[in-house]
Short mmCIF file of C-alpha atoms and ligand atoms in Angstrom, two decimals:
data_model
loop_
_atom_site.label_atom_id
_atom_site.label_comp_id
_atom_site.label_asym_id
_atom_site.label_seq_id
_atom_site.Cartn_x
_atom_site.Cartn_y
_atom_site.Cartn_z
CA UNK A 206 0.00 0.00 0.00
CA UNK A 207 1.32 3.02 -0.80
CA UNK A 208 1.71 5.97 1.47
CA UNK A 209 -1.22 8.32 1.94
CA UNK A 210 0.29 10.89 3.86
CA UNK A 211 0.49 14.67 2.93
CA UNK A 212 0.84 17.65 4.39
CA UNK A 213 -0.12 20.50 2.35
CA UNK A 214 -3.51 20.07 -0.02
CA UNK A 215 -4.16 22.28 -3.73
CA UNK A 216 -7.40 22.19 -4.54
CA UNK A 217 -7.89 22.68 -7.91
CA UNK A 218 -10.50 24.81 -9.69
CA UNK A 219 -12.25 25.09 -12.80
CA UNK A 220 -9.64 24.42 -15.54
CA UNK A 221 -7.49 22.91 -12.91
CA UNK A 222 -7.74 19.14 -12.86
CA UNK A 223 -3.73 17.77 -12.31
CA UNK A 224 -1.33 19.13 -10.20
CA UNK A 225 1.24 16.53 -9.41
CA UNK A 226 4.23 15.42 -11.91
CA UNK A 227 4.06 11.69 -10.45
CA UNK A 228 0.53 11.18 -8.51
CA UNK A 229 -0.42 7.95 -6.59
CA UNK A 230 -3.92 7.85 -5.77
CA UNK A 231 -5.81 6.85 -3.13
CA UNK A 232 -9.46 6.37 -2.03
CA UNK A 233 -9.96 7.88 0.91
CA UNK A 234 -13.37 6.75 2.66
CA UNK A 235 -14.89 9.90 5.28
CA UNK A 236 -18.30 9.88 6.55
CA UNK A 237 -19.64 11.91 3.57
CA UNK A 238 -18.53 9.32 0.85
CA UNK A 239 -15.08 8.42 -0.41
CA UNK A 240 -12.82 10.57 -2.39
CA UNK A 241 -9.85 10.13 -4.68
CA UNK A 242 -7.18 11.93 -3.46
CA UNK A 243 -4.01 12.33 -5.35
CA UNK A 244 -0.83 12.39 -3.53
CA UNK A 245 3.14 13.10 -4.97
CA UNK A 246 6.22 15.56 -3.75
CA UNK A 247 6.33 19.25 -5.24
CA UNK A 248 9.58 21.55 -4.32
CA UNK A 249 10.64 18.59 -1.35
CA UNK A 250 7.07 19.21 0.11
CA UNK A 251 4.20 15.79 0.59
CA UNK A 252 1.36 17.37 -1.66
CA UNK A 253 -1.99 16.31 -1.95
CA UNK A 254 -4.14 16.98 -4.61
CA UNK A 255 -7.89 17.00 -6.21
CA UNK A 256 -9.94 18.59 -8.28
CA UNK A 257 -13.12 19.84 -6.99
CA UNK A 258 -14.91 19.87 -9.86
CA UNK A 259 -14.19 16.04 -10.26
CA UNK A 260 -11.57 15.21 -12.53
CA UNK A 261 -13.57 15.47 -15.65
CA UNK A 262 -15.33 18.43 -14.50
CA UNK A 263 -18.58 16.71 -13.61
CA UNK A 264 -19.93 18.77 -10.73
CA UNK A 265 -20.96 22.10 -10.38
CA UNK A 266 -20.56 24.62 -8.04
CA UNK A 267 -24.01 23.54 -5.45
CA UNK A 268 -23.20 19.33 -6.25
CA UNK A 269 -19.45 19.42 -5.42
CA UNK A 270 -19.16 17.21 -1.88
CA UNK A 271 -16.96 19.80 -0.12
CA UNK A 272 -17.35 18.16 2.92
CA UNK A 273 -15.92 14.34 2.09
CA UNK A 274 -13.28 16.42 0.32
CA UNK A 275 -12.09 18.27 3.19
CA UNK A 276 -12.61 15.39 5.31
CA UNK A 277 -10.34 13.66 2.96
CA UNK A 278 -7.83 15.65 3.16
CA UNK A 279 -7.16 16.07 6.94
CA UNK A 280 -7.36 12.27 7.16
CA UNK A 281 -4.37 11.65 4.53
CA UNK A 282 -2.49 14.60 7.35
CA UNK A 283 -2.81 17.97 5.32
CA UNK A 284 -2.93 20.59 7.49
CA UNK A 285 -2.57 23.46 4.95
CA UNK A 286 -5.19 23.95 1.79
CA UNK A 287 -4.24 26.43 -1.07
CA UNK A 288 -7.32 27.19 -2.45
CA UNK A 289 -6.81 28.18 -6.38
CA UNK A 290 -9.71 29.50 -7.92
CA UNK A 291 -11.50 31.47 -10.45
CA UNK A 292 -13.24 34.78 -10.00
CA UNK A 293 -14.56 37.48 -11.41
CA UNK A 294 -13.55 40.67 -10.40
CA UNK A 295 -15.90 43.49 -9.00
CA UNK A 296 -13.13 46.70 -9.14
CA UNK A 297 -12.20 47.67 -12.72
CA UNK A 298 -7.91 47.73 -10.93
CA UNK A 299 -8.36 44.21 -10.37
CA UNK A 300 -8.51 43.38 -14.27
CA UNK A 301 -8.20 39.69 -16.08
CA UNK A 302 -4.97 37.59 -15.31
CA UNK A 303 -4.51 39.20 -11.76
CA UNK A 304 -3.65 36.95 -8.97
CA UNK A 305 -5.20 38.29 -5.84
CA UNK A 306 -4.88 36.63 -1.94
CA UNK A 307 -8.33 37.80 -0.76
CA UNK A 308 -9.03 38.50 3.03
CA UNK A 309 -12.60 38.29 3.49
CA UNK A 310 -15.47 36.22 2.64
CA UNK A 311 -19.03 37.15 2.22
CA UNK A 312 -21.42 34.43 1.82
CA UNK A 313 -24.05 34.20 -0.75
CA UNK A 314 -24.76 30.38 -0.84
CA UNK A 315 -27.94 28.38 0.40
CA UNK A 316 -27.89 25.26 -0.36
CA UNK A 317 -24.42 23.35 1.31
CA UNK A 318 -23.74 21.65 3.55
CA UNK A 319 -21.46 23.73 5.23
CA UNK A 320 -20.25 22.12 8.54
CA UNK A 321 -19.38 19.51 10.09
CA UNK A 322 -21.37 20.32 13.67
CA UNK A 323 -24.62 19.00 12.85
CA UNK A 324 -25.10 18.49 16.74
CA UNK A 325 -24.37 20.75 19.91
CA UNK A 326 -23.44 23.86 20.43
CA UNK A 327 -20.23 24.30 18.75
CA UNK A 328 -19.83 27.55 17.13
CA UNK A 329 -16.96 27.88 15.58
CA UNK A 330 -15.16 31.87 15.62
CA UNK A 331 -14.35 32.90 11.65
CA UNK A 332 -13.95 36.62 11.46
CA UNK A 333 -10.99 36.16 9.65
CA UNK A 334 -11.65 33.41 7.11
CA UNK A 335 -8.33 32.79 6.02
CA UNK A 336 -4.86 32.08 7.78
CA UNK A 337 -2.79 34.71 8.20
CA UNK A 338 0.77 33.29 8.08
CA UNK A 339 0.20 32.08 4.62
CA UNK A 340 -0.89 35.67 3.42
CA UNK A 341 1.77 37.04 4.48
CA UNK A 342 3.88 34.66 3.34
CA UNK A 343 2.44 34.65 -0.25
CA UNK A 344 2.63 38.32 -0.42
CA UNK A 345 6.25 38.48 0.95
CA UNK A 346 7.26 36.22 -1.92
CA UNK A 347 4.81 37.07 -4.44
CA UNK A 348 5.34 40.47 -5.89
CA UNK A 349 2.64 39.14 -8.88
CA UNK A 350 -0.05 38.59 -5.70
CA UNK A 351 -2.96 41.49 -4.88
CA UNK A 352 -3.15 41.11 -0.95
CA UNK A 353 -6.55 41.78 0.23
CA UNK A 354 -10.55 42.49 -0.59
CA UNK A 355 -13.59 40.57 0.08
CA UNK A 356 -14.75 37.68 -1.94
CA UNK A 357 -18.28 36.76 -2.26
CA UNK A 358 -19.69 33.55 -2.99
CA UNK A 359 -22.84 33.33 -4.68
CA UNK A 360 -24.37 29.97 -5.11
CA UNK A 361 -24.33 29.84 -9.08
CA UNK A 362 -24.51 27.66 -11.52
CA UNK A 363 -25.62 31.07 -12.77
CA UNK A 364 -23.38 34.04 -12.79
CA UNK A 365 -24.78 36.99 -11.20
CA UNK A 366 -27.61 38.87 -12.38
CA UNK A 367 -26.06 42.95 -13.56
CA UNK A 368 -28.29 44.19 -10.69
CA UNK A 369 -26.87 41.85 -8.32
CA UNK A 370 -22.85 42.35 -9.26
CA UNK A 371 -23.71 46.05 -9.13
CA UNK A 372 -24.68 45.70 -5.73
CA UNK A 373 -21.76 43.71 -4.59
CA UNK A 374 -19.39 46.16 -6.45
CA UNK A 375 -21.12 48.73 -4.35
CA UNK A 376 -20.25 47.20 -0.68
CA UNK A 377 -16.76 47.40 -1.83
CA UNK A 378 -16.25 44.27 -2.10
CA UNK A 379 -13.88 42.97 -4.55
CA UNK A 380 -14.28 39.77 -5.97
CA UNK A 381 -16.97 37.23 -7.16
CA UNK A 382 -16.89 33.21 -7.11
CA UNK A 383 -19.09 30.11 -6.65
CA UNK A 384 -16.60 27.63 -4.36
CA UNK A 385 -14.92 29.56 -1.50
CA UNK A 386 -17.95 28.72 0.79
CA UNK A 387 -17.82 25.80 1.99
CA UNK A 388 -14.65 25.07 0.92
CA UNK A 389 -12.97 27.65 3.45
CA UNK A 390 -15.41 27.42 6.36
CA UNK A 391 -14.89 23.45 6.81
CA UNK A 392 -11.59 23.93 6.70
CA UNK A 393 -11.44 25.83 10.01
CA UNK A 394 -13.13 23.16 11.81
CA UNK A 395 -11.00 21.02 11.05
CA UNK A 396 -8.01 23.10 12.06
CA UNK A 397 -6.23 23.24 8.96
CA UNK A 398 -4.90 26.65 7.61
CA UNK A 399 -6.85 27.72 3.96
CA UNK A 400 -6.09 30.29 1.25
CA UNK A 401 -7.83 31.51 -1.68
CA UNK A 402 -5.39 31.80 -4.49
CA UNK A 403 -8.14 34.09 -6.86
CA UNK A 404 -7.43 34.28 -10.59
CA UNK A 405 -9.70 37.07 -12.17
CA UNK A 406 -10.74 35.72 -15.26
CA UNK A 407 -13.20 38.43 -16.10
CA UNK A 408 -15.03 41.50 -15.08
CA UNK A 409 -18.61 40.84 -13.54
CA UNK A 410 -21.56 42.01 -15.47
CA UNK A 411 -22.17 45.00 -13.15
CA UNK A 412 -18.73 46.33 -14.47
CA UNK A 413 -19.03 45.16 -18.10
CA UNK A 414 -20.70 47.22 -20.61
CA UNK A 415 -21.62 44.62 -22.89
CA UNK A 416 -23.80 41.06 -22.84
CA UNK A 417 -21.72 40.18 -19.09
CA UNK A 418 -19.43 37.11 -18.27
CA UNK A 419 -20.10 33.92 -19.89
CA UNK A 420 -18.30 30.49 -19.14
CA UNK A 421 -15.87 30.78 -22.52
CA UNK A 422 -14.46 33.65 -20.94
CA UNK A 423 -13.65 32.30 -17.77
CA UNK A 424 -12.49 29.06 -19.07
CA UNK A 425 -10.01 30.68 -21.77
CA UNK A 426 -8.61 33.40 -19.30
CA UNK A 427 -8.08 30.63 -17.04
CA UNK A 428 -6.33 28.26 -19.51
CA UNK A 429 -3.93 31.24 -20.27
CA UNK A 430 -2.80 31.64 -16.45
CA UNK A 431 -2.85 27.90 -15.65
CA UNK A 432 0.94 27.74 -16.07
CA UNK A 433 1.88 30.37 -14.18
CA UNK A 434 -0.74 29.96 -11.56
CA UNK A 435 0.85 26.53 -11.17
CA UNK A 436 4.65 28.06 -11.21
CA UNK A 437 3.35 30.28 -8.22
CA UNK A 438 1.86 27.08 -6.53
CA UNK A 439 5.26 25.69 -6.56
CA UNK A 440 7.30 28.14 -5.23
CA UNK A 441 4.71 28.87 -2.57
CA UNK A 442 4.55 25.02 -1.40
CA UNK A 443 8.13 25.04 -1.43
CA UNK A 444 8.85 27.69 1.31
CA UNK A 445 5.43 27.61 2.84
CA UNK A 446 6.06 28.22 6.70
CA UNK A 447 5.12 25.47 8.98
CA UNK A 448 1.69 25.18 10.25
CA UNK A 449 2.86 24.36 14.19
CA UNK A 450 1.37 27.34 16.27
CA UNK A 451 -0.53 29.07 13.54
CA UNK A 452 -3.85 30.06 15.24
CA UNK A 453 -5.48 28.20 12.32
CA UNK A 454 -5.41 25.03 14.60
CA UNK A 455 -6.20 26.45 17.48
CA UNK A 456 -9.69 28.00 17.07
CA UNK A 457 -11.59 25.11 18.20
CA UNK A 458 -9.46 24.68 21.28
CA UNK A 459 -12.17 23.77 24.09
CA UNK A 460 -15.20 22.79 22.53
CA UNK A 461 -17.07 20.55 22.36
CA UNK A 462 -17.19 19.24 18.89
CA UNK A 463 -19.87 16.53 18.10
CA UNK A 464 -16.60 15.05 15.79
CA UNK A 465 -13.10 14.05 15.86
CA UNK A 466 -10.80 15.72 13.78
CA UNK A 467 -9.27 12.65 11.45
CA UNK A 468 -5.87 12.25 10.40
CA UNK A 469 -3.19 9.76 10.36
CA UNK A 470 -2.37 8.20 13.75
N1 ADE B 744 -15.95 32.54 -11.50
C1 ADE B 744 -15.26 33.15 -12.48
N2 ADE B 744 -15.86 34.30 -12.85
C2 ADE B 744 -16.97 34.42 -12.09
C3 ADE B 744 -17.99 35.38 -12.00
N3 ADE B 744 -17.99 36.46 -12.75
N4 ADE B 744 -18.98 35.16 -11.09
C4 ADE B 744 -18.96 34.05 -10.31
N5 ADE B 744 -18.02 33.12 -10.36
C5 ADE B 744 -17.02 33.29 -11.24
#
């Protein structure tokens, strides 16, 4: 049997479906269903990876099994997700092709599953959606990275109505995607540190003057930045700071939660 273990998890996104130069796979059985997780070293560094679109894109944003995926994930031992993903952008600066580390969430989705405490009174703090010591990390080391701005996740298939992205563009916020919920919030309970990596693969339709974003777009401007996306993925993994201390996996310190965290014993 070969070994499962990894430590640090890319999740790949729409036009994202291999990672790893020399995968093994593995089905990895959680209580949500099992999941074929990928493992294989990048830059010296235990990598796991999957696609969470399925490998042949076969689910959409609402039908992807976030939960079994994370699940998966902490149980091979990864304790830090990078996130990749695409996303229109809601601020004409933050044009096509740029690479931005948001720092904020706001949730549009109703209809995930989006935790793991389906039982007691476990609620779980997550003002600050992402970890910290990876941002600033990424952004020490990544001049190409845009640090910062709110992301919000609407629950799609459908992009957003002009109306809608107008209104979001108006809070300030910055960016516009269909996966970072629950991706992100599971994540936390299970202790593990998460990033968005956000490639802007279009401007939203309240921006755009003409028909608005259609899935060509996205798909093409994300085939054009897959290389380089995956460049930055590499040198990030390879001098990612370790995880021990990071207040990532200590948020859920004293509770009571109606689970066990898995991972490798
Ligand atoms: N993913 C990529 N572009 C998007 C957009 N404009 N809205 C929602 N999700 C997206």
């Amino acid at each position: 049997m070969p070994d499962p273990r990894a430590d640090i998890a890319v999740i790949g996104g729409s036009g994202f479906y291999s990672f790893l130069a020399d995968p093994t796979d593995h089905r990895v059985a959680t209580p949500y269903g099992e999941v074929k997780v990928s493992t294989g070293e990048v830059a010296g560094r235990r990598v796991a990876f999957l696609p969470r679109h399925g490998e042949h894109h076969e689910f959409p944003p609402h039908r992807i099994n976030y939960r079994a995926n994370l699940w998966a994930l902490r149980t091979v031992g990864v304790r830090q997700v990078l996130g990749p993903c695409a996303v229109g952008s809601l601020q004409p600066a933050l044009g096509p092709g740029t690479l931005v580390l948001p720092d904020q969430l706001v949730d549009r989705t109703y209809r995930r599953e989006q935790t793991y405490v389906d039982s007691g009174a476990s609620h779980v703090p997550y003002a600050d959606p992402y970890c910290p010591r990876t941002a600033a990390h990424v952004l020490a080391t990544e001049p190409d990275v845009t640090g910062g701005g709110a992301m919000v996740v609407i629950e799609g298939p459908r992009f957003s109505t002009r109306a809608e992205s107008q209104w979001y563009a108006a809070q300030g916020w910055a960016l516009v995607n269909m996966t970072g919920v629950p991706e992100a919030p599971l994540a936390r309970e299970l202790g593990m540190c998460y990033s968005a990596l956000a490639l802007v693969t279009d401007l939203d339709a309240g921006l755009e003057e003409g028909e608005g974003v259609n899935q060509e777009e996205v798909f093409a401007m994300f085939g054009e930045n897959i290389e380089r996306l995956k460049e930055m993925l590499e040198r990030v993994i390879g001098t990612l700071p370790d995880p021990d201390g990071c207040t990532c996996s200590t948020w859920m310190d004293g509770m009571d939660l109606p689970y066990d965290v898995p991972g490798p014993t």
